[in-house]
Amino acid sequence: MSDTTTHFCKNLPNLPTDEEGPVFAEPWQAQAFALAVRLCDEGHFTWSEWVETLSQEVKRAQAEGDPDLGDTYYNHWLNVLEKMVAQKNVVSPSDMTIRKEEWRQAYLRTPHGRSVEL
Amino acid sequence: MGQDHSHDHTEPPSDPALRVKALESLLVEKGLVDPAAIDAIIETYETKVGPRNGAKVVARAWTDPAFKDLLLSDANTAINSMGYAGRQGEHMKVVENTDTRHNLVVCTLCSCYPWTVLGLPPVWYKSAPYRAQAVSAPKGVLTEFGTTLQEGTKISVWDSTSEMRFLVLPQRPEGTDDWTAEQLEDLVSRNSMIGVELALTPAELKVIQAGESS
């Protein structure tokens, strides 16, 4: 495990893990995890910023009645990831919304079995 | 959604999956993350994604004939009945190995894979050589994995699509008649459910377990 991953595991008590490290319910969660690790490694934000912001997001969600039994954890993770890159002026929220729609359209126009490209 | 089998489009992934895809492609474009580095991290979690309950499904089929019948005729219903939900729009088909027929799964165009039962696809499954050879020379692929079939066994190759995903039901190994479903699970490797290997024999399992504990 990278230092960043070890730090996440140690300081994020709700992070779904097994005895060896993080586990994921769906492929996109592993992708979102990897993005956060790389952005930390590349210095776009620090470990402690990530841990702090994510912990606040989880607390806020719990206060609003999210029982967070592990199944919603990566939704919070993704929310924080989008928030952080916007705050750091890395990617704007509108670019993300536009790009998401472009991908959706790309899927819808790609004949099935072909690789989906923008 | 439902059972739409039209072939002129690809069903878009879930909303969070699209958001991650959007963010990653923007970050890559801006040169802020290296896609190879992202893939390398994801690869280390290859076996950590999804419920990975394929072995439980196979072990149940080996021990419960009624379940096996349902699994072969309507895999989605059978798998859902064990409490494992697949994604909507993804149809599963289970193909059974017998004394005379062996099944091998590939996705020649991309890397469609039943991750809800098998986790993330291994790197080799996504590689161009596997995708090509599985179709042109399936026997050679099996040999590379150290798998030998009985003389005269026919090989069927199943090409997965994003709407139809195949899972191989391997043959129950000999010498396991008194094993419970739970014990049998350990014999069902991921590779045996892709069809590049057979289920482990009790002797092979012993060797692996001895290796792990030493």
mmCIF file of C-alpha atoms in Angstrom:
data_model
loop_
_atom_site.group_PDB
_atom_site.id
_atom_site.type_symbol
_atom_site.label_atom_id
_atom_site.label_comp_id
_atom_site.label_asym_id
_atom_site.label_seq_id
_atom_site.Cartn_x
_atom_site.Cartn_y
_atom_site.Cartn_z
ATOM 1 C CA MET A 1 0.000 0.000 0.000
ATOM 2 C CA SER A 2 1.189 3.525 -0.717
ATOM 3 C CA ASP A 3 1.784 5.928 2.174
ATOM 4 C CA THR A 4 -1.305 7.859 1.152
ATOM 5 C CA THR A 5 -3.471 4.742 1.252
ATOM 6 C CA THR A 6 -2.070 3.739 4.630
ATOM 7 C CA HIS A 7 -2.796 7.213 5.943
ATOM 8 C CA PHE A 8 -6.368 7.087 4.633
ATOM 9 C CA CYS A 9 -6.951 3.677 6.221
ATOM 10 C CA LYS A 10 -5.610 4.850 9.554
ATOM 11 C CA ASN A 11 -7.483 8.134 9.734
ATOM 12 C CA LEU A 12 -10.801 7.392 8.090
ATOM 13 C CA PRO A 13 -12.596 5.061 10.513
ATOM 14 C CA ASN A 14 -15.609 4.523 8.236
ATOM 15 C CA LEU A 15 -13.588 3.567 5.158
ATOM 16 C CA PRO A 16 -14.760 0.098 4.051
ATOM 17 C CA THR A 17 -11.781 -2.256 4.443
ATOM 18 C CA ASP A 18 -10.848 -5.861 5.038
ATOM 19 C CA GLU A 19 -7.711 -7.112 6.785
ATOM 20 C CA GLU A 20 -5.584 -6.152 3.769
ATOM 21 C CA GLY A 21 -6.945 -2.695 2.990
ATOM 22 C CA PRO A 22 -9.782 -0.934 1.168
ATOM 23 C CA VAL A 23 -12.628 -2.872 -0.458
ATOM 24 C CA PHE A 24 -15.148 -1.550 -2.975
ATOM 25 C CA ALA A 25 -18.733 -2.425 -3.806
ATOM 26 C CA GLU A 26 -18.491 -1.195 -7.395
ATOM 27 C CA PRO A 27 -15.701 -0.417 -9.883
ATOM 28 C CA TRP A 28 -16.347 3.366 -9.878
ATOM 29 C CA GLN A 29 -15.570 3.435 -6.159
ATOM 30 C CA ALA A 30 -12.085 2.045 -6.756
ATOM 31 C CA GLN A 31 -11.664 4.667 -9.473
ATOM 32 C CA ALA A 32 -12.746 7.495 -7.147
ATOM 33 C CA PHE A 33 -10.407 6.142 -4.469
ATOM 34 C CA ALA A 34 -7.482 6.033 -6.903
ATOM 35 C CA LEU A 35 -8.156 9.614 -8.052
ATOM 36 C CA ALA A 36 -8.030 10.950 -4.491
ATOM 37 C CA VAL A 37 -4.808 9.038 -3.792
ATOM 38 C CA ARG A 38 -3.135 10.401 -6.934
ATOM 39 C CA LEU A 39 -4.279 13.977 -6.336
ATOM 40 C CA CYS A 40 -2.767 13.752 -2.847
ATOM 41 C CA ASP A 41 0.422 12.168 -4.167
ATOM 42 C CA GLU A 42 0.719 14.928 -6.773
ATOM 43 C CA GLY A 43 0.299 17.583 -4.113
ATOM 44 C CA HIS A 44 -3.050 19.023 -5.227
ATOM 45 C CA PHE A 45 -4.222 18.570 -1.687
ATOM 46 C CA THR A 46 -2.744 17.092 1.460
ATOM 47 C CA TRP A 47 -3.709 13.949 3.339
ATOM 48 C CA SER A 48 -4.978 15.916 6.265
ATOM 49 C CA GLU A 49 -7.087 18.214 4.060
ATOM 50 C CA TRP A 50 -8.687 15.156 2.515
ATOM 51 C CA VAL A 51 -9.308 13.387 5.814
ATOM 52 C CA GLU A 52 -10.680 16.565 7.404
ATOM 53 C CA THR A 53 -13.037 17.465 4.545
ATOM 54 C CA LEU A 54 -14.315 13.926 4.111
ATOM 55 C CA SER A 55 -14.893 13.479 7.858
ATOM 56 C CA GLN A 56 -16.940 16.690 7.886
ATOM 57 C CA GLU A 57 -18.988 15.551 4.906
ATOM 58 C CA VAL A 58 -19.732 12.199 6.573
ATOM 59 C CA LYS A 59 -20.660 13.945 9.839
ATOM 60 C CA ARG A 60 -22.930 16.352 8.012
ATOM 61 C CA ALA A 61 -24.649 13.475 6.199
ATOM 62 C CA GLN A 62 -25.100 11.569 9.455
ATOM 63 C CA ALA A 63 -26.604 14.639 11.098
ATOM 64 C CA GLU A 64 -29.079 14.734 8.224
ATOM 65 C CA GLY A 65 -30.095 11.151 8.945
ATOM 66 C CA ASP A 66 -27.790 9.079 6.713
ATOM 67 C CA PRO A 67 -27.105 5.914 8.740
ATOM 68 C CA ASP A 68 -24.033 5.259 6.503
ATOM 69 C CA LEU A 69 -23.667 1.541 6.902
ATOM 70 C CA GLY A 70 -20.831 1.508 4.422
ATOM 71 C CA ASP A 71 -23.056 1.565 1.347
ATOM 72 C CA THR A 72 -23.128 5.351 1.015
ATOM 73 C CA TYR A 73 -19.516 5.988 1.973
ATOM 74 C CA TYR A 74 -18.223 6.384 -1.559
ATOM 75 C CA ASN A 75 -21.062 8.752 -2.463
ATOM 76 C CA HIS A 76 -19.608 11.078 0.180
ATOM 77 C CA TRP A 77 -16.124 10.355 -1.123
ATOM 78 C CA LEU A 78 -17.163 11.419 -4.617
ATOM 79 C CA ASN A 79 -18.956 14.551 -3.347
ATOM 80 C CA VAL A 80 -15.803 15.599 -1.515
ATOM 81 C CA LEU A 81 -13.603 14.825 -4.498
ATOM 82 C CA GLU A 82 -15.703 17.106 -6.708
ATOM 83 C CA LYS A 83 -15.819 19.793 -4.037
ATOM 84 C CA MET A 84 -12.066 19.720 -3.476
ATOM 85 C CA VAL A 85 -11.079 19.978 -7.135
ATOM 86 C CA ALA A 86 -13.543 22.880 -7.517
ATOM 87 C CA GLN A 87 -12.228 24.661 -4.415
ATOM 88 C CA LYS A 88 -8.674 24.298 -5.640
ATOM 89 C CA ASN A 89 -9.730 25.650 -9.039
ATOM 90 C CA VAL A 90 -8.490 22.459 -10.654
ATOM 91 C CA VAL A 91 -11.764 21.698 -12.461
ATOM 92 C CA SER A 92 -14.915 23.814 -12.362
ATOM 93 C CA PRO A 93 -18.277 22.310 -11.347
ATOM 94 C CA SER A 94 -19.832 23.309 -14.676
ATOM 95 C CA ASP A 95 -17.080 21.517 -16.623
ATOM 96 C CA MET A 96 -17.814 18.395 -14.605
ATOM 97 C CA THR A 97 -21.548 18.609 -15.290
ATOM 98 C CA ILE A 98 -21.010 19.200 -19.008
ATOM 99 C CA ARG A 99 -18.484 16.378 -19.294
ATOM 100 C CA LYS A 100 -20.745 13.950 -17.464
ATOM 101 C CA GLU A 101 -23.528 14.655 -19.945
ATOM 102 C CA GLU A 102 -21.090 14.253 -22.853
ATOM 103 C CA TRP A 103 -20.158 10.810 -21.587
ATOM 104 C CA ARG A 104 -23.808 9.863 -21.188
ATOM 105 C CA GLN A 105 -24.506 10.903 -24.777
ATOM 106 C CA ALA A 106 -21.415 9.013 -25.943
ATOM 107 C CA TYR A 107 -22.784 5.813 -24.408
ATOM 108 C CA LEU A 108 -26.181 6.358 -25.964
ATOM 109 C CA ARG A 109 -24.792 6.789 -29.474
ATOM 110 C CA THR A 110 -22.165 4.010 -29.292
ATOM 111 C CA PRO A 111 -23.326 0.730 -30.788
ATOM 112 C CA HIS A 112 -23.194 -1.885 -28.178
ATOM 113 C CA GLY A 113 -19.966 -3.829 -27.885
ATOM 114 C CA ARG A 114 -17.874 -0.943 -29.270
ATOM 115 C CA SER A 115 -15.636 1.023 -26.979
ATOM 116 C CA VAL A 116 -17.239 4.265 -25.835
ATOM 117 C CA GLU A 117 -15.332 7.410 -26.792
ATOM 118 C CA LEU A 118 -16.127 11.095 -26.553
ATOM 119 C CA MET B 1 -34.367 0.234 -18.630
ATOM 120 C CA GLY B 2 -35.540 -3.370 -18.234
ATOM 121 C CA GLN B 3 -34.764 -5.959 -20.873
ATOM 122 C CA ASP B 4 -33.909 -3.649 -23.744
ATOM 123 C CA HIS B 5 -31.731 -5.665 -26.069
ATOM 124 C CA SER B 6 -31.425 -3.142 -28.867
ATOM 125 C CA HIS B 7 -27.883 -3.004 -30.191
ATOM 126 C CA ASP B 8 -27.681 0.568 -31.441
ATOM 127 C CA HIS B 9 -26.517 2.016 -28.141
ATOM 128 C CA THR B 10 -24.688 1.161 -24.949
ATOM 129 C CA GLU B 11 -26.459 1.497 -21.631
ATOM 130 C CA PRO B 12 -24.775 4.391 -19.745
ATOM 131 C CA PRO B 13 -23.338 3.470 -16.337
ATOM 132 C CA SER B 14 -24.793 4.727 -13.047
ATOM 133 C CA ASP B 15 -24.711 8.422 -12.165
ATOM 134 C CA PRO B 16 -21.723 8.210 -9.785
ATOM 135 C CA ALA B 17 -19.817 6.102 -12.321
ATOM 136 C CA LEU B 18 -20.409 8.792 -14.964
ATOM 137 C CA ARG B 19 -19.302 11.532 -12.555
ATOM 138 C CA VAL B 20 -16.040 9.718 -11.819
ATOM 139 C CA LYS B 21 -15.473 9.108 -15.505
ATOM 140 C CA ALA B 22 -16.087 12.799 -16.227
ATOM 141 C CA LEU B 23 -13.732 13.947 -13.497
ATOM 142 C CA GLU B 24 -10.989 11.522 -14.461
ATOM 143 C CA SER B 25 -11.113 12.468 -18.141
ATOM 144 C CA LEU B 26 -10.926 16.192 -17.272
ATOM 145 C CA LEU B 27 -7.989 15.670 -14.911
ATOM 146 C CA VAL B 28 -6.162 13.575 -17.497
ATOM 147 C CA GLU B 29 -6.755 16.184 -20.198
ATOM 148 C CA LYS B 30 -5.315 18.896 -17.986
ATOM 149 C CA GLY B 31 -2.304 16.691 -17.369
ATOM 150 C CA LEU B 32 -3.031 16.612 -13.634
ATOM 151 C CA VAL B 33 -3.208 12.858 -13.258
ATOM 152 C CA ASP B 34 -1.557 10.111 -15.251
ATOM 153 C CA PRO B 35 -4.129 7.538 -16.389
ATOM 154 C CA ALA B 36 -1.500 4.773 -16.097
ATOM 155 C CA ALA B 37 -0.977 5.666 -12.432
ATOM 156 C CA ILE B 38 -4.726 5.512 -11.806
ATOM 157 C CA ASP B 39 -4.975 2.139 -13.537
ATOM 158 C CA ALA B 40 -2.015 0.848 -11.536
ATOM 159 C CA ILE B 41 -3.783 1.716 -8.264
ATOM 160 C CA ILE B 42 -7.031 0.144 -9.437
ATOM 161 C CA GLU B 43 -5.199 -3.012 -10.501
ATOM 162 C CA THR B 44 -3.911 -3.518 -6.983
ATOM 163 C CA TYR B 45 -7.575 -3.725 -5.906
ATOM 164 C CA GLU B 46 -8.521 -6.127 -8.672
ATOM 165 C CA THR B 47 -9.719 -8.710 -6.157
ATOM 166 C CA LYS B 48 -11.293 -6.156 -3.809
ATOM 167 C CA VAL B 49 -14.183 -4.922 -5.908
ATOM 168 C CA GLY B 50 -17.733 -6.185 -5.895
ATOM 169 C CA PRO B 51 -19.414 -8.812 -3.766
ATOM 170 C CA ARG B 52 -17.398 -11.567 -5.525
ATOM 171 C CA ASN B 53 -19.895 -14.206 -4.594
ATOM 172 C CA GLY B 54 -19.470 -16.359 -7.704
ATOM 173 C CA ALA B 55 -17.859 -19.157 -5.676
ATOM 174 C CA LYS B 56 -20.909 -19.273 -3.388
ATOM 175 C CA VAL B 57 -23.202 -19.507 -6.402
ATOM 176 C CA VAL B 58 -21.166 -22.368 -7.905
ATOM 177 C CA ALA B 59 -20.894 -24.290 -4.621
ATOM 178 C CA ARG B 60 -24.652 -24.027 -4.132
ATOM 179 C CA ALA B 61 -25.252 -25.308 -7.667
ATOM 180 C CA TRP B 62 -23.014 -28.297 -6.935
ATOM 181 C CA THR B 63 -24.993 -29.211 -3.835
ATOM 182 C CA ASP B 64 -28.556 -28.162 -4.713
ATOM 183 C CA PRO B 65 -29.893 -29.672 -7.979
ATOM 184 C CA ALA B 66 -33.024 -27.500 -8.050
ATOM 185 C CA PHE B 67 -30.901 -24.381 -7.695
ATOM 186 C CA LYS B 68 -28.583 -25.605 -10.440
ATOM 187 C CA ASP B 69 -31.524 -26.086 -12.826
ATOM 188 C CA LEU B 70 -32.702 -22.555 -12.125
ATOM 189 C CA LEU B 71 -29.171 -21.181 -12.451
ATOM 190 C CA LEU B 72 -28.738 -22.691 -15.904
ATOM 191 C CA SER B 73 -32.164 -21.659 -17.158
ATOM 192 C CA ASP B 74 -32.444 -18.220 -15.508
ATOM 193 C CA ALA B 75 -29.191 -17.107 -13.947
ATOM 194 C CA ASN B 76 -30.410 -13.655 -12.908
ATOM 195 C CA THR B 77 -33.324 -15.049 -10.907
ATOM 196 C CA ALA B 78 -31.138 -17.752 -9.318
ATOM 197 C CA ILE B 79 -28.388 -15.314 -8.327
ATOM 198 C CA ASN B 80 -30.901 -12.737 -7.062
ATOM 199 C CA SER B 81 -32.541 -15.455 -4.954
ATOM 200 C CA MET B 82 -29.276 -15.704 -2.999
ATOM 201 C CA GLY B 83 -29.575 -11.998 -2.239
ATOM 202 C CA TYR B 84 -26.965 -10.894 -4.759
ATOM 203 C CA ALA B 85 -28.286 -8.196 -7.014
ATOM 204 C CA GLY B 86 -26.766 -7.581 -10.406
ATOM 205 C CA ARG B 87 -26.977 -4.282 -12.207
ATOM 206 C CA GLN B 88 -30.140 -3.555 -14.070
ATOM 207 C CA GLY B 89 -29.902 -4.289 -17.759
ATOM 208 C CA GLU B 90 -27.105 -6.807 -17.337
ATOM 209 C CA HIS B 91 -28.187 -10.261 -18.252
ATOM 210 C CA MET B 92 -26.209 -13.194 -16.893
ATOM 211 C CA LYS B 93 -25.959 -16.594 -18.495
ATOM 212 C CA VAL B 94 -24.321 -19.535 -16.762
ATOM 213 C CA VAL B 95 -22.717 -22.188 -18.968
ATOM 214 C CA GLU B 96 -21.941 -25.620 -17.562
ATOM 215 C CA ASN B 97 -18.758 -27.626 -18.057
ATOM 216 C CA THR B 98 -19.326 -31.345 -18.596
ATOM 217 C CA ASP B 99 -17.176 -34.384 -19.409
ATOM 218 C CA THR B 100 -17.466 -33.544 -23.085
ATOM 219 C CA ARG B 101 -17.707 -29.758 -23.139
ATOM 220 C CA HIS B 102 -15.560 -27.012 -21.656
ATOM 221 C CA ASN B 103 -16.582 -23.340 -21.668
ATOM 222 C CA LEU B 104 -14.361 -20.295 -21.937
ATOM 223 C CA VAL B 105 -15.479 -16.674 -21.554
ATOM 224 C CA VAL B 106 -13.989 -13.721 -23.365
ATOM 225 C CA CYS B 107 -15.022 -10.257 -24.431
ATOM 226 C CA THR B 108 -13.502 -9.685 -27.846
ATOM 227 C CA LEU B 109 -14.477 -6.046 -28.173
ATOM 228 C CA CYS B 110 -13.913 -4.550 -24.786
ATOM 229 C CA SER B 111 -13.741 -6.169 -21.408
ATOM 230 C CA CYS B 112 -17.290 -6.882 -20.311
ATOM 231 C CA TYR B 113 -17.114 -8.905 -17.178
ATOM 232 C CA PRO B 114 -19.606 -10.021 -14.533
ATOM 233 C CA TRP B 115 -18.004 -7.950 -11.771
ATOM 234 C CA THR B 116 -20.987 -8.340 -9.477
ATOM 235 C CA VAL B 117 -20.048 -11.992 -9.090
ATOM 236 C CA LEU B 118 -16.354 -11.988 -9.962
ATOM 237 C CA GLY B 119 -14.959 -8.606 -8.901
ATOM 238 C CA LEU B 120 -12.800 -6.615 -11.340
ATOM 239 C CA PRO B 121 -11.424 -8.329 -14.425
ATOM 240 C CA PRO B 122 -7.804 -9.473 -14.180
ATOM 241 C CA VAL B 123 -5.321 -7.569 -16.361
ATOM 242 C CA TRP B 124 -4.842 -10.451 -18.796
ATOM 243 C CA TYR B 125 -8.592 -10.642 -19.453
ATOM 244 C CA LYS B 126 -8.460 -7.105 -20.840
ATOM 245 C CA SER B 127 -5.315 -7.742 -22.886
ATOM 246 C CA ALA B 128 -5.478 -7.891 -26.682
ATOM 247 C CA PRO B 129 -3.637 -11.263 -26.922
ATOM 248 C CA TYR B 130 -6.147 -13.003 -24.642
ATOM 249 C CA ARG B 131 -9.092 -11.486 -26.461
ATOM 250 C CA ALA B 132 -7.750 -12.624 -29.826
ATOM 251 C CA GLN B 133 -6.402 -16.048 -28.835
ATOM 252 C CA ALA B 134 -9.433 -17.106 -26.831
ATOM 253 C CA VAL B 135 -11.356 -17.117 -30.100
ATOM 254 C CA SER B 136 -8.696 -18.293 -32.566
ATOM 255 C CA ALA B 137 -6.825 -20.772 -30.369
ATOM 256 C CA PRO B 138 -8.736 -21.495 -27.159
ATOM 257 C CA LYS B 139 -6.780 -24.688 -26.531
ATOM 258 C CA GLY B 140 -3.540 -22.708 -26.545
ATOM 259 C CA VAL B 141 -4.973 -20.300 -23.981
ATOM 260 C CA LEU B 142 -5.856 -23.201 -21.699
ATOM 261 C CA THR B 143 -2.370 -24.647 -22.092
ATOM 262 C CA GLU B 144 -0.859 -21.304 -21.079
ATOM 263 C CA PHE B 145 -2.886 -21.496 -17.884
ATOM 264 C CA GLY B 146 -1.671 -25.053 -17.350
ATOM 265 C CA THR B 147 -5.103 -26.503 -17.991
ATOM 266 C CA THR B 148 -5.437 -29.829 -19.797
ATOM 267 C CA LEU B 149 -8.805 -31.235 -20.757
ATOM 268 C CA GLN B 150 -9.766 -34.836 -21.259
ATOM 269 C CA GLU B 151 -9.152 -36.097 -24.780
ATOM 270 C CA GLY B 152 -12.086 -35.237 -27.035
ATOM 271 C CA THR B 153 -13.520 -32.438 -24.902
ATOM 272 C CA LYS B 154 -15.056 -29.728 -27.080
ATOM 273 C CA ILE B 155 -14.458 -26.076 -26.188
ATOM 274 C CA SER B 156 -17.185 -23.458 -26.474
ATOM 275 C CA VAL B 157 -16.072 -19.819 -26.430
ATOM 276 C CA TRP B 158 -18.606 -17.283 -25.166
ATOM 277 C CA ASP B 159 -18.199 -13.687 -26.227
ATOM 278 C CA SER B 160 -19.554 -11.356 -23.540
ATOM 279 C CA THR B 161 -21.294 -8.125 -24.368
ATOM 280 C CA SER B 162 -22.330 -5.310 -22.091
ATOM 281 C CA GLU B 163 -25.818 -6.803 -21.893
ATOM 282 C CA MET B 164 -24.988 -10.501 -21.771
ATOM 283 C CA ARG B 165 -22.325 -11.696 -19.392
ATOM 284 C CA PHE B 166 -21.271 -15.290 -19.054
ATOM 285 C CA LEU B 167 -20.180 -17.235 -16.025
ATOM 286 C CA VAL B 168 -18.761 -20.748 -16.246
ATOM 287 C CA LEU B 169 -20.093 -23.426 -13.922
ATOM 288 C CA PRO B 170 -17.013 -25.641 -13.479
ATOM 289 C CA GLN B 171 -17.285 -29.370 -12.811
ATOM 290 C CA ARG B 172 -17.337 -30.454 -9.211
ATOM 291 C CA PRO B 173 -13.981 -32.081 -8.456
ATOM 292 C CA GLU B 174 -13.842 -35.757 -7.589
ATOM 293 C CA GLY B 175 -13.421 -36.806 -3.999
ATOM 294 C CA THR B 176 -15.675 -34.058 -2.623
ATOM 295 C CA ASP B 177 -18.903 -36.021 -2.173
ATOM 296 C CA ASP B 178 -19.084 -35.425 1.553
ATOM 297 C CA TRP B 179 -18.061 -31.735 1.361
ATOM 298 C CA THR B 180 -20.498 -29.000 2.388
ATOM 299 C CA ALA B 181 -21.232 -26.046 0.102
ATOM 300 C CA GLU B 182 -19.144 -23.864 2.382
ATOM 301 C CA GLN B 183 -16.119 -26.151 2.061
ATOM 302 C CA LEU B 184 -16.603 -26.437 -1.686
ATOM 303 C CA GLU B 185 -16.426 -22.645 -2.123
ATOM 304 C CA ASP B 186 -12.679 -22.757 -1.552
ATOM 305 C CA LEU B 187 -12.265 -24.927 -4.624
ATOM 306 C CA VAL B 188 -13.946 -22.400 -6.928
ATOM 307 C CA SER B 189 -11.321 -20.016 -8.237
ATOM 308 C CA ARG B 190 -12.101 -16.908 -10.220
ATOM 309 C CA ASN B 191 -10.230 -18.380 -13.184
ATOM 310 C CA SER B 192 -12.382 -21.495 -13.100
ATOM 311 C CA MET B 193 -15.467 -19.289 -13.515
ATOM 312 C CA ILE B 194 -13.886 -17.578 -16.547
ATOM 313 C CA GLY B 195 -13.045 -21.031 -17.841
ATOM 314 C CA VAL B 196 -9.270 -20.750 -18.201
ATOM 315 C CA GLU B 197 -8.783 -23.235 -15.370
ATOM 316 C CA LEU B 198 -10.717 -26.063 -13.719
ATOM 317 C CA ALA B 199 -11.970 -25.981 -10.151
ATOM 318 C CA LEU B 200 -9.227 -26.919 -7.700
ATOM 319 C CA THR B 201 -8.945 -30.522 -6.576
ATOM 320 C CA PRO B 202 -8.850 -31.149 -2.813
ATOM 321 C CA ALA B 203 -5.127 -31.982 -3.198
ATOM 322 C CA GLU B 204 -4.416 -28.666 -4.992
ATOM 323 C CA LEU B 205 -6.312 -26.740 -2.328
ATOM 324 C CA LYS B 206 -4.190 -28.378 0.367
ATOM 325 C CA VAL B 207 -0.997 -27.269 -1.370
ATOM 326 C CA ILE B 208 -2.262 -23.683 -1.641
ATOM 327 C CA GLN B 209 -3.379 -23.571 1.978
ATOM 328 C CA ALA B 210 -0.058 -25.014 3.133
ATOM 329 C CA GLY B 211 1.726 -22.314 1.112
ATOM 330 C CA GLU B 212 -0.385 -19.557 2.695
ATOM 331 C CA SER B 213 0.199 -20.643 6.254
ATOM 332 C CA SER B 214 3.949 -21.179 5.921
#
